Short mmCIF file of N, CA and C in Angstrom, two decimals:
data_model
loop_
_atom_site.label_atom_id
_atom_site.label_comp_id
_atom_site.label_asym_id
_atom_site.label_seq_id
_atom_site.Cartn_x
_atom_site.Cartn_y
_atom_site.Cartn_z
N MET A 1063 16.41 2.99 -7.25
CA MET A 1063 15.54 2.27 -6.32
C MET A 1063 15.08 0.98 -7.00
N ALA A 1064 15.13 -0.09 -6.28
CA ALA A 1064 14.68 -1.38 -6.79
C ALA A 1064 13.16 -1.40 -6.90
N ASP A 1065 12.66 -2.30 -7.72
CA ASP A 1065 11.21 -2.47 -7.84
C ASP A 1065 10.73 -3.25 -6.63
N VAL A 1066 10.02 -2.57 -5.72
CA VAL A 1066 9.55 -3.21 -4.50
C VAL A 1066 8.08 -3.58 -4.59
N SER A 1067 7.49 -3.40 -5.77
CA SER A 1067 6.04 -3.63 -5.89
C SER A 1067 5.65 -5.07 -5.58
N ALA A 1068 6.54 -6.03 -5.76
CA ALA A 1068 6.19 -7.42 -5.52
C ALA A 1068 6.41 -7.83 -4.07
N THR A 1069 7.08 -6.99 -3.27
CA THR A 1069 7.38 -7.36 -1.90
C THR A 1069 6.37 -6.71 -0.95
N ILE A 1070 5.46 -7.52 -0.46
CA ILE A 1070 4.51 -7.07 0.55
C ILE A 1070 4.74 -7.96 1.77
N PHE A 1071 5.16 -7.32 2.85
CA PHE A 1071 5.50 -8.07 4.05
C PHE A 1071 4.28 -8.30 4.92
N ASN A 1072 4.26 -9.43 5.61
CA ASN A 1072 3.20 -9.75 6.55
C ASN A 1072 3.48 -9.03 7.86
N GLY A 1073 2.64 -8.04 8.16
CA GLY A 1073 2.83 -7.27 9.37
C GLY A 1073 2.46 -8.00 10.65
N ARG A 1074 1.83 -9.14 10.52
CA ARG A 1074 1.51 -9.93 11.72
C ARG A 1074 2.61 -10.91 12.08
N ASP A 1075 3.62 -11.00 11.21
CA ASP A 1075 4.79 -11.82 11.49
C ASP A 1075 5.86 -10.90 12.06
N ILE A 1076 5.95 -10.85 13.39
CA ILE A 1076 6.93 -9.96 14.02
C ILE A 1076 8.11 -10.75 14.60
N THR A 1077 8.43 -11.84 13.91
CA THR A 1077 9.62 -12.61 14.30
C THR A 1077 10.86 -11.78 13.96
N ALA A 1078 11.94 -12.10 14.62
CA ALA A 1078 13.20 -11.38 14.38
C ALA A 1078 13.60 -11.46 12.91
N MET A 1079 13.39 -12.62 12.28
CA MET A 1079 13.78 -12.79 10.88
C MET A 1079 12.96 -11.87 9.97
N ASN A 1080 11.65 -11.80 10.19
CA ASN A 1080 10.82 -10.95 9.33
C ASN A 1080 11.11 -9.47 9.58
N LEU A 1081 11.31 -9.10 10.86
CA LEU A 1081 11.66 -7.71 11.16
C LEU A 1081 12.96 -7.32 10.47
N ALA A 1082 13.91 -8.22 10.43
CA ALA A 1082 15.19 -7.95 9.76
C ALA A 1082 14.98 -7.78 8.25
N ARG A 1083 14.13 -8.61 7.66
CA ARG A 1083 13.84 -8.50 6.22
C ARG A 1083 13.15 -7.17 5.92
N ILE A 1084 12.19 -6.78 6.76
CA ILE A 1084 11.47 -5.52 6.56
C ILE A 1084 12.45 -4.35 6.65
N LYS A 1085 13.29 -4.35 7.66
CA LYS A 1085 14.24 -3.25 7.84
C LYS A 1085 15.25 -3.20 6.69
N SER A 1086 15.71 -4.33 6.27
CA SER A 1086 16.65 -4.39 5.15
C SER A 1086 16.01 -3.81 3.88
N SER A 1087 14.77 -4.19 3.61
CA SER A 1087 14.07 -3.67 2.44
C SER A 1087 13.86 -2.17 2.55
N TYR A 1088 13.50 -1.70 3.76
CA TYR A 1088 13.33 -0.27 3.97
C TYR A 1088 14.65 0.48 3.75
N ASN A 1089 15.72 -0.04 4.30
CA ASN A 1089 17.03 0.61 4.15
C ASN A 1089 17.47 0.64 2.69
N GLU A 1090 17.15 -0.41 1.95
CA GLU A 1090 17.55 -0.48 0.55
C GLU A 1090 16.69 0.41 -0.35
N ASN A 1091 15.39 0.48 -0.06
CA ASN A 1091 14.46 1.13 -0.98
C ASN A 1091 13.84 2.44 -0.47
N GLY A 1092 13.95 2.70 0.82
CA GLY A 1092 13.38 3.92 1.37
C GLY A 1092 11.88 3.86 1.62
N VAL A 1093 11.28 2.74 1.30
CA VAL A 1093 9.85 2.53 1.50
C VAL A 1093 9.63 1.03 1.64
N VAL A 1094 8.61 0.66 2.37
CA VAL A 1094 8.29 -0.75 2.53
C VAL A 1094 6.77 -0.88 2.59
N CYS A 1095 6.25 -1.94 2.02
CA CYS A 1095 4.81 -2.19 2.02
C CYS A 1095 4.53 -3.35 2.97
N ILE A 1096 3.66 -3.09 3.95
CA ILE A 1096 3.38 -4.07 4.99
C ILE A 1096 1.87 -4.28 5.07
N GLN A 1097 1.43 -5.52 4.91
CA GLN A 1097 0.00 -5.82 5.04
C GLN A 1097 -0.32 -6.07 6.51
N MET A 1098 -1.17 -5.21 7.05
CA MET A 1098 -1.54 -5.33 8.46
C MET A 1098 -2.97 -5.86 8.63
N LEU A 1099 -3.80 -5.69 7.61
CA LEU A 1099 -5.23 -5.98 7.75
C LEU A 1099 -5.66 -7.13 6.87
N SER A 1100 -6.58 -7.93 7.39
CA SER A 1100 -7.19 -9.01 6.60
C SER A 1100 -8.24 -8.39 5.68
N ALA A 1101 -8.71 -9.15 4.73
CA ALA A 1101 -9.79 -8.69 3.83
C ALA A 1101 -11.04 -8.35 4.64
N ASP A 1102 -11.37 -9.16 5.64
CA ASP A 1102 -12.55 -8.88 6.46
C ASP A 1102 -12.40 -7.57 7.23
N LYS A 1103 -11.21 -7.30 7.76
CA LYS A 1103 -10.98 -6.05 8.49
C LYS A 1103 -11.06 -4.87 7.52
N CYS A 1104 -10.53 -5.02 6.32
CA CYS A 1104 -10.65 -3.95 5.32
C CYS A 1104 -12.12 -3.66 5.02
N ASN A 1105 -12.92 -4.70 4.89
CA ASN A 1105 -14.35 -4.50 4.64
C ASN A 1105 -15.02 -3.77 5.80
N GLU A 1106 -14.64 -4.10 7.03
CA GLU A 1106 -15.17 -3.39 8.20
C GLU A 1106 -14.83 -1.91 8.13
N LEU A 1107 -13.61 -1.60 7.70
CA LEU A 1107 -13.19 -0.21 7.61
C LEU A 1107 -13.92 0.53 6.48
N VAL A 1108 -14.20 -0.16 5.39
CA VAL A 1108 -15.00 0.44 4.32
C VAL A 1108 -16.38 0.81 4.86
N LEU A 1109 -16.99 -0.11 5.59
CA LEU A 1109 -18.31 0.17 6.18
C LEU A 1109 -18.23 1.33 7.16
N GLU A 1110 -17.17 1.39 7.95
CA GLU A 1110 -17.00 2.49 8.90
C GLU A 1110 -16.91 3.83 8.18
N GLN A 1111 -16.17 3.87 7.07
CA GLN A 1111 -16.06 5.11 6.28
C GLN A 1111 -17.43 5.55 5.76
N TRP A 1112 -18.18 4.59 5.24
CA TRP A 1112 -19.50 4.92 4.72
C TRP A 1112 -20.45 5.35 5.84
N ARG A 1113 -20.43 4.61 6.92
CA ARG A 1113 -21.34 4.88 8.04
C ARG A 1113 -21.07 6.26 8.67
N ASN A 1114 -19.81 6.59 8.85
CA ASN A 1114 -19.44 7.77 9.63
C ASN A 1114 -19.02 8.99 8.83
N VAL A 1115 -18.83 8.83 7.53
CA VAL A 1115 -18.41 9.98 6.72
C VAL A 1115 -19.36 10.18 5.54
N ILE A 1116 -19.34 9.25 4.62
CA ILE A 1116 -20.06 9.45 3.35
C ILE A 1116 -21.56 9.57 3.55
N LEU A 1117 -22.14 8.68 4.35
CA LEU A 1117 -23.59 8.72 4.55
C LEU A 1117 -24.01 9.78 5.58
N LYS A 1118 -23.07 10.45 6.20
CA LYS A 1118 -23.39 11.49 7.20
C LYS A 1118 -23.41 12.90 6.60
N GLN A 1119 -23.10 13.00 5.31
CA GLN A 1119 -23.12 14.32 4.69
C GLN A 1119 -24.54 14.88 4.74
N GLU A 1120 -24.66 16.12 5.13
CA GLU A 1120 -25.98 16.72 5.32
C GLU A 1120 -26.52 17.32 4.03
N TRP A 1121 -26.74 16.44 3.04
CA TRP A 1121 -27.27 16.87 1.75
C TRP A 1121 -28.79 16.75 1.76
N THR A 1122 -29.39 17.43 0.82
CA THR A 1122 -30.83 17.26 0.61
C THR A 1122 -31.03 15.89 -0.04
N ASP A 1123 -32.27 15.44 -0.07
CA ASP A 1123 -32.58 14.13 -0.66
C ASP A 1123 -32.06 14.02 -2.09
N GLU A 1124 -32.05 15.13 -2.80
CA GLU A 1124 -31.59 15.13 -4.20
C GLU A 1124 -30.15 14.64 -4.32
N TYR A 1125 -29.31 14.96 -3.33
CA TYR A 1125 -27.89 14.62 -3.40
C TYR A 1125 -27.48 13.50 -2.45
N ARG A 1126 -28.33 13.12 -1.54
CA ARG A 1126 -27.99 12.09 -0.56
C ARG A 1126 -27.75 10.76 -1.28
N ILE A 1127 -26.66 10.12 -0.94
CA ILE A 1127 -26.29 8.85 -1.57
C ILE A 1127 -27.04 7.70 -0.90
N THR A 1128 -27.59 6.84 -1.70
CA THR A 1128 -28.14 5.57 -1.22
C THR A 1128 -27.46 4.46 -2.02
N VAL A 1129 -27.24 3.35 -1.38
CA VAL A 1129 -26.59 2.21 -2.03
C VAL A 1129 -27.64 1.14 -2.23
N HIS A 1130 -27.74 0.68 -3.47
CA HIS A 1130 -28.77 -0.31 -3.84
C HIS A 1130 -28.13 -1.67 -4.12
N GLY A 1131 -28.85 -2.70 -3.72
CA GLY A 1131 -28.43 -4.06 -4.01
C GLY A 1131 -28.78 -4.44 -5.43
N GLN A 1132 -28.42 -5.65 -5.80
CA GLN A 1132 -28.71 -6.13 -7.16
C GLN A 1132 -30.21 -6.19 -7.43
N ASP A 1133 -31.02 -6.33 -6.38
CA ASP A 1133 -32.47 -6.39 -6.56
C ASP A 1133 -33.10 -4.99 -6.59
N GLY A 1134 -32.26 -3.94 -6.47
CA GLY A 1134 -32.76 -2.57 -6.51
C GLY A 1134 -33.14 -1.99 -5.16
N CYS A 1135 -33.20 -2.83 -4.13
CA CYS A 1135 -33.56 -2.34 -2.79
C CYS A 1135 -32.38 -1.59 -2.16
N VAL A 1136 -32.71 -0.60 -1.32
CA VAL A 1136 -31.69 0.17 -0.62
C VAL A 1136 -31.05 -0.72 0.45
N LEU A 1137 -29.73 -0.71 0.47
CA LEU A 1137 -28.99 -1.51 1.45
C LEU A 1137 -28.71 -0.65 2.68
N ASP A 1138 -28.78 -1.29 3.84
CA ASP A 1138 -28.54 -0.62 5.12
C ASP A 1138 -27.14 -0.97 5.60
N VAL A 1139 -26.27 0.04 5.70
CA VAL A 1139 -24.89 -0.18 6.10
C VAL A 1139 -24.79 -0.84 7.48
N ASP A 1140 -25.81 -0.67 8.32
CA ASP A 1140 -25.79 -1.23 9.67
C ASP A 1140 -26.43 -2.61 9.78
N ALA A 1141 -27.09 -3.06 8.74
CA ALA A 1141 -27.76 -4.37 8.79
C ALA A 1141 -26.77 -5.46 8.40
N PRO A 1142 -26.45 -6.37 9.32
CA PRO A 1142 -25.47 -7.42 9.02
C PRO A 1142 -25.79 -8.19 7.73
N GLU A 1143 -27.07 -8.40 7.46
CA GLU A 1143 -27.44 -9.15 6.25
C GLU A 1143 -27.18 -8.37 4.97
N ASP A 1144 -27.01 -7.06 5.04
CA ASP A 1144 -26.75 -6.23 3.87
C ASP A 1144 -25.27 -5.90 3.68
N GLN A 1145 -24.45 -6.09 4.69
CA GLN A 1145 -23.10 -5.54 4.67
C GLN A 1145 -22.20 -6.09 3.57
N LYS A 1146 -22.25 -7.38 3.31
CA LYS A 1146 -21.39 -7.93 2.26
C LYS A 1146 -21.76 -7.34 0.90
N GLU A 1147 -23.06 -7.28 0.61
CA GLU A 1147 -23.50 -6.72 -0.67
C GLU A 1147 -23.21 -5.21 -0.71
N PHE A 1148 -23.35 -4.54 0.42
CA PHE A 1148 -23.04 -3.11 0.49
C PHE A 1148 -21.59 -2.87 0.07
N VAL A 1149 -20.66 -3.59 0.70
CA VAL A 1149 -19.24 -3.43 0.37
C VAL A 1149 -19.01 -3.74 -1.10
N ASN A 1150 -19.55 -4.85 -1.59
CA ASN A 1150 -19.36 -5.21 -3.00
C ASN A 1150 -19.92 -4.13 -3.93
N SER A 1151 -21.00 -3.48 -3.52
CA SER A 1151 -21.62 -2.45 -4.36
C SER A 1151 -20.80 -1.17 -4.42
N VAL A 1152 -20.04 -0.89 -3.37
CA VAL A 1152 -19.30 0.38 -3.36
C VAL A 1152 -17.83 0.24 -3.73
N VAL A 1153 -17.28 -0.96 -3.69
CA VAL A 1153 -15.88 -1.12 -4.07
C VAL A 1153 -15.71 -1.74 -5.45
N GLY A 1154 -16.78 -2.26 -6.00
CA GLY A 1154 -16.71 -2.85 -7.33
C GLY A 1154 -16.92 -1.80 -8.40
N PRO A 1155 -16.95 -2.22 -9.65
CA PRO A 1155 -17.22 -1.27 -10.74
C PRO A 1155 -18.57 -0.58 -10.53
N LEU A 1156 -18.61 0.72 -10.79
CA LEU A 1156 -19.84 1.49 -10.61
C LEU A 1156 -20.47 1.77 -11.97
N PRO A 1157 -21.72 1.34 -12.17
CA PRO A 1157 -22.39 1.69 -13.43
C PRO A 1157 -22.48 3.22 -13.55
N PRO A 1158 -22.41 3.77 -14.77
CA PRO A 1158 -22.41 5.23 -14.96
C PRO A 1158 -23.50 5.99 -14.19
N PRO A 1159 -24.78 5.53 -14.15
CA PRO A 1159 -25.77 6.31 -13.39
C PRO A 1159 -25.48 6.32 -11.87
N VAL A 1160 -24.97 5.22 -11.36
CA VAL A 1160 -24.63 5.13 -9.93
C VAL A 1160 -23.46 6.06 -9.63
N ARG A 1161 -22.48 6.02 -10.50
CA ARG A 1161 -21.31 6.87 -10.31
C ARG A 1161 -21.70 8.34 -10.35
N LYS A 1162 -22.56 8.71 -11.28
CA LYS A 1162 -23.00 10.11 -11.40
C LYS A 1162 -23.70 10.56 -10.12
N LYS A 1163 -24.55 9.71 -9.57
CA LYS A 1163 -25.26 10.03 -8.32
C LYS A 1163 -24.25 10.16 -7.17
N MET A 1164 -23.26 9.24 -7.12
CA MET A 1164 -22.26 9.31 -6.06
C MET A 1164 -21.41 10.57 -6.19
N GLU A 1165 -21.03 10.94 -7.40
CA GLU A 1165 -20.23 12.15 -7.60
C GLU A 1165 -20.97 13.38 -7.09
N ALA A 1166 -22.29 13.43 -7.30
CA ALA A 1166 -23.08 14.59 -6.87
C ALA A 1166 -23.16 14.68 -5.34
N GLY A 1167 -23.15 13.55 -4.65
CA GLY A 1167 -23.30 13.56 -3.20
C GLY A 1167 -22.04 13.24 -2.43
N TRP A 1168 -20.91 13.16 -3.13
CA TRP A 1168 -19.66 12.79 -2.46
C TRP A 1168 -19.22 13.91 -1.52
N PRO A 1169 -18.51 13.57 -0.43
CA PRO A 1169 -18.04 14.62 0.50
C PRO A 1169 -17.21 15.68 -0.23
N LEU A 1170 -17.21 16.85 0.34
CA LEU A 1170 -16.43 17.94 -0.24
C LEU A 1170 -14.96 17.56 -0.35
N HIS A 1171 -14.27 18.21 -1.21
CA HIS A 1171 -12.84 18.02 -1.45
C HIS A 1171 -12.55 16.75 -2.23
N ARG A 1172 -13.54 16.25 -2.97
CA ARG A 1172 -13.27 15.04 -3.74
C ARG A 1172 -12.27 15.30 -4.85
N GLY A 1173 -12.05 16.58 -5.18
CA GLY A 1173 -11.09 16.93 -6.23
C GLY A 1173 -9.70 16.38 -5.95
N PHE A 1174 -9.28 16.41 -4.68
CA PHE A 1174 -7.98 15.80 -4.36
C PHE A 1174 -8.12 14.58 -3.48
N GLY A 1175 -9.34 14.29 -3.03
CA GLY A 1175 -9.61 13.03 -2.36
C GLY A 1175 -9.55 13.05 -0.85
N ALA A 1176 -9.25 14.18 -0.26
CA ALA A 1176 -9.10 14.22 1.19
C ALA A 1176 -10.21 15.05 1.83
N CYS A 1177 -11.27 14.39 2.18
CA CYS A 1177 -12.39 15.04 2.85
C CYS A 1177 -11.89 15.66 4.16
N CYS A 1178 -12.40 16.82 4.48
CA CYS A 1178 -11.97 17.52 5.71
C CYS A 1178 -12.99 17.40 6.83
N ASP A 1179 -13.96 16.54 6.70
CA ASP A 1179 -14.92 16.28 7.76
C ASP A 1179 -14.14 15.79 8.99
N PRO A 1180 -14.37 16.36 10.18
CA PRO A 1180 -13.59 15.95 11.36
C PRO A 1180 -13.59 14.44 11.63
N ALA A 1181 -14.65 13.76 11.23
CA ALA A 1181 -14.72 12.31 11.49
C ALA A 1181 -13.58 11.54 10.83
N VAL A 1182 -13.07 12.01 9.69
CA VAL A 1182 -12.04 11.25 8.98
C VAL A 1182 -10.72 11.19 9.74
N PHE A 1183 -10.55 12.06 10.72
CA PHE A 1183 -9.34 12.05 11.53
C PHE A 1183 -9.46 11.14 12.75
N HIS A 1184 -10.69 10.78 13.12
CA HIS A 1184 -10.90 10.11 14.40
C HIS A 1184 -11.78 8.87 14.33
N LEU A 1185 -11.80 8.19 13.21
CA LEU A 1185 -12.54 6.94 13.13
C LEU A 1185 -11.87 5.89 14.01
N GLU A 1186 -12.69 5.08 14.66
CA GLU A 1186 -12.14 4.07 15.58
C GLU A 1186 -11.17 3.13 14.86
N GLY A 1187 -11.52 2.72 13.66
CA GLY A 1187 -10.64 1.81 12.91
C GLY A 1187 -9.30 2.42 12.61
N VAL A 1188 -9.28 3.72 12.31
CA VAL A 1188 -8.02 4.40 12.03
C VAL A 1188 -7.19 4.50 13.31
N TRP A 1189 -7.83 4.82 14.44
CA TRP A 1189 -7.10 4.87 15.71
C TRP A 1189 -6.55 3.49 16.06
N ASN A 1190 -7.29 2.44 15.77
CA ASN A 1190 -6.80 1.09 16.06
C ASN A 1190 -5.54 0.77 15.26
N ILE A 1191 -5.49 1.25 14.02
CA ILE A 1191 -4.28 1.04 13.21
C ILE A 1191 -3.12 1.83 13.81
N ARG A 1192 -3.37 3.08 14.16
CA ARG A 1192 -2.31 3.91 14.75
C ARG A 1192 -1.72 3.28 16.01
N GLN A 1193 -2.54 2.55 16.77
CA GLN A 1193 -2.10 1.99 18.05
C GLN A 1193 -1.77 0.50 17.97
N ASP A 1194 -1.74 -0.04 16.78
CA ASP A 1194 -1.51 -1.47 16.61
C ASP A 1194 -0.13 -1.86 17.14
N PRO A 1195 -0.07 -2.79 18.11
CA PRO A 1195 1.23 -3.14 18.70
C PRO A 1195 2.20 -3.78 17.71
N ASP A 1196 1.71 -4.52 16.74
CA ASP A 1196 2.60 -5.12 15.74
C ASP A 1196 3.19 -4.04 14.83
N LEU A 1197 2.37 -3.08 14.42
CA LEU A 1197 2.85 -1.99 13.58
C LEU A 1197 3.87 -1.14 14.36
N TYR A 1198 3.59 -0.91 15.63
CA TYR A 1198 4.54 -0.19 16.49
C TYR A 1198 5.89 -0.93 16.54
N LYS A 1199 5.83 -2.23 16.73
CA LYS A 1199 7.06 -3.02 16.83
C LYS A 1199 7.86 -2.91 15.53
N ILE A 1200 7.17 -2.99 14.39
CA ILE A 1200 7.85 -2.88 13.10
C ILE A 1200 8.46 -1.49 12.93
N ALA A 1201 7.68 -0.45 13.21
CA ALA A 1201 8.17 0.92 13.04
C ALA A 1201 9.34 1.21 13.98
N SER A 1202 9.24 0.77 15.22
CA SER A 1202 10.34 1.02 16.16
C SER A 1202 11.59 0.25 15.74
N HIS A 1203 11.41 -0.92 15.15
CA HIS A 1203 12.57 -1.69 14.67
C HIS A 1203 13.22 -0.98 13.47
N ILE A 1204 12.41 -0.51 12.53
CA ILE A 1204 12.95 0.20 11.36
C ILE A 1204 13.70 1.45 11.79
N CYS A 1205 13.13 2.19 12.74
CA CYS A 1205 13.69 3.48 13.16
C CYS A 1205 14.73 3.38 14.27
N ASP A 1206 14.90 2.20 14.84
CA ASP A 1206 15.76 2.04 16.01
C ASP A 1206 15.38 3.05 17.09
N GLU A 1207 14.08 3.17 17.30
CA GLU A 1207 13.56 4.15 18.26
C GLU A 1207 12.26 3.62 18.85
N THR A 1208 12.13 3.69 20.16
CA THR A 1208 10.89 3.23 20.81
C THR A 1208 9.93 4.38 21.09
N ARG A 1209 10.44 5.61 21.05
CA ARG A 1209 9.57 6.77 21.29
C ARG A 1209 9.04 7.25 19.95
N LEU A 1210 7.90 6.72 19.56
CA LEU A 1210 7.31 7.06 18.26
C LEU A 1210 6.06 7.90 18.46
N TRP A 1211 5.78 8.70 17.49
CA TRP A 1211 4.60 9.56 17.51
C TRP A 1211 3.77 9.22 16.29
N ALA A 1212 2.55 8.79 16.51
CA ALA A 1212 1.66 8.44 15.39
C ALA A 1212 1.03 9.71 14.84
N ASP A 1213 1.12 9.88 13.56
CA ASP A 1213 0.53 11.02 12.87
C ASP A 1213 -1.00 10.90 12.93
N VAL A 1214 -1.66 11.98 13.28
CA VAL A 1214 -3.13 11.99 13.29
C VAL A 1214 -3.56 12.55 11.94
N ASN A 1215 -3.50 11.70 10.94
CA ASN A 1215 -3.87 12.09 9.60
C ASN A 1215 -5.24 11.53 9.28
N ARG A 1216 -5.79 11.95 8.19
CA ARG A 1216 -7.15 11.56 7.83
C ARG A 1216 -7.19 10.29 7.01
N SER A 1217 -8.33 9.65 7.03
CA SER A 1217 -8.60 8.57 6.09
C SER A 1217 -9.19 9.24 4.85
N ILE A 1218 -8.99 8.62 3.72
CA ILE A 1218 -9.38 9.25 2.46
C ILE A 1218 -10.33 8.34 1.70
N GLN A 1219 -11.35 8.96 1.13
CA GLN A 1219 -12.33 8.25 0.32
C GLN A 1219 -12.28 8.84 -1.09
N LYS A 1220 -12.02 8.01 -2.08
CA LYS A 1220 -11.94 8.48 -3.46
C LYS A 1220 -12.84 7.63 -4.34
N LEU A 1221 -13.52 8.28 -5.25
CA LEU A 1221 -14.21 7.57 -6.30
C LEU A 1221 -13.18 7.18 -7.36
N PRO A 1222 -13.41 6.10 -8.10
CA PRO A 1222 -12.45 5.72 -9.14
C PRO A 1222 -12.21 6.88 -10.11
N GLY A 1223 -10.94 7.16 -10.37
CA GLY A 1223 -10.58 8.22 -11.30
C GLY A 1223 -10.67 9.63 -10.71
N GLN A 1224 -11.04 9.75 -9.44
CA GLN A 1224 -11.15 11.05 -8.80
C GLN A 1224 -9.99 11.25 -7.84
N GLY A 1225 -9.71 12.50 -7.54
CA GLY A 1225 -8.67 12.82 -6.58
C GLY A 1225 -7.29 12.74 -7.19
N ASP A 1226 -6.33 13.23 -6.43
CA ASP A 1226 -4.95 13.21 -6.89
C ASP A 1226 -4.49 11.77 -7.04
N ASN A 1227 -3.67 11.54 -8.05
CA ASN A 1227 -3.16 10.20 -8.32
C ASN A 1227 -1.76 10.10 -7.73
N GLU A 1228 -1.69 9.75 -6.46
CA GLU A 1228 -0.40 9.61 -5.81
C GLU A 1228 -0.43 8.43 -4.87
N PHE A 1229 0.70 7.76 -4.80
CA PHE A 1229 0.80 6.60 -3.91
C PHE A 1229 0.98 7.03 -2.47
N LEU A 1230 1.86 8.01 -2.27
CA LEU A 1230 2.22 8.42 -0.93
C LEU A 1230 2.40 9.93 -0.94
N HIS A 1231 1.97 10.57 0.12
CA HIS A 1231 2.01 12.03 0.18
C HIS A 1231 2.50 12.47 1.55
N PHE A 1232 3.46 13.38 1.55
CA PHE A 1232 3.94 13.97 2.79
C PHE A 1232 3.70 15.47 2.74
N ASP A 1233 3.29 16.07 3.85
CA ASP A 1233 3.15 17.52 3.94
C ASP A 1233 4.47 18.15 4.33
N PHE A 1234 5.49 17.34 4.48
CA PHE A 1234 6.82 17.81 4.87
C PHE A 1234 7.83 16.80 4.35
N ASN A 1235 9.10 17.14 4.40
CA ASN A 1235 10.15 16.24 4.00
C ASN A 1235 10.51 15.35 5.19
N PRO A 1236 10.13 14.07 5.18
CA PRO A 1236 10.38 13.20 6.34
C PRO A 1236 11.86 12.87 6.53
N PHE A 1237 12.70 13.21 5.56
CA PHE A 1237 14.11 12.88 5.66
C PHE A 1237 14.96 14.06 6.11
N ALA A 1238 14.33 15.22 6.29
CA ALA A 1238 15.06 16.40 6.74
C ALA A 1238 15.01 16.50 8.25
N SER A 1239 16.00 17.13 8.83
CA SER A 1239 16.01 17.33 10.27
C SER A 1239 15.00 18.41 10.63
N ALA A 1240 14.66 18.52 11.91
CA ALA A 1240 13.71 19.53 12.37
C ALA A 1240 14.23 20.93 12.06
N ARG A 1241 15.54 21.15 12.19
CA ARG A 1241 16.09 22.48 11.90
C ARG A 1241 15.95 22.82 10.42
N GLN A 1242 16.17 21.83 9.55
CA GLN A 1242 15.98 22.08 8.12
C GLN A 1242 14.53 22.41 7.82
N GLN A 1243 13.59 21.71 8.49
CA GLN A 1243 12.17 21.98 8.29
C GLN A 1243 11.84 23.42 8.64
N GLU A 1244 12.36 23.90 9.79
CA GLU A 1244 12.08 25.26 10.24
C GLU A 1244 12.64 26.28 9.27
N SER A 1245 13.82 26.07 8.71
CA SER A 1245 14.41 27.04 7.79
C SER A 1245 13.70 27.04 6.45
N ASP A 1246 13.07 25.90 6.09
CA ASP A 1246 12.32 25.83 4.82
C ASP A 1246 11.00 26.55 4.91
N ASP A 1247 10.43 26.70 6.12
CA ASP A 1247 9.11 27.32 6.29
C ASP A 1247 9.13 28.80 6.12
#
């Protein structure tokens, strides 16, 4: 397999030429990396994860996570004036005391990184990605198929150094036929 780490395709460029390049790379390497989201959209999704999963854990005050700004004040994930600092505080390096507090209040299943809270399967931002018309066009072009089924998988929240260290994970062999899958079970 060729080193594809340097090739990140623009998923918003759905011209015939770019679709051909994406498909060619997929056929050659078996995997393709496509950037679909802007930095601002990624930040919105980080806030959505915190708002709807991490900060919703029903812990006692002892374990409940609060995010503090540089001035020590608690940041409100819903306050527009706090959101940029909130994102910077949770995606940047975590000082050891902050990390320790987050580890104590992190959602269950942090050992492998996949929280099983029902919200992680149905966040609006995740559904928007699943239904993205540009992503659909790319996937249907790669597969030569217009009847696609979007996997209802979860979004994952991991603390640095926590959870399984894997780039991509399948619960099944995506290259096997349905009959092979049934005989393997």
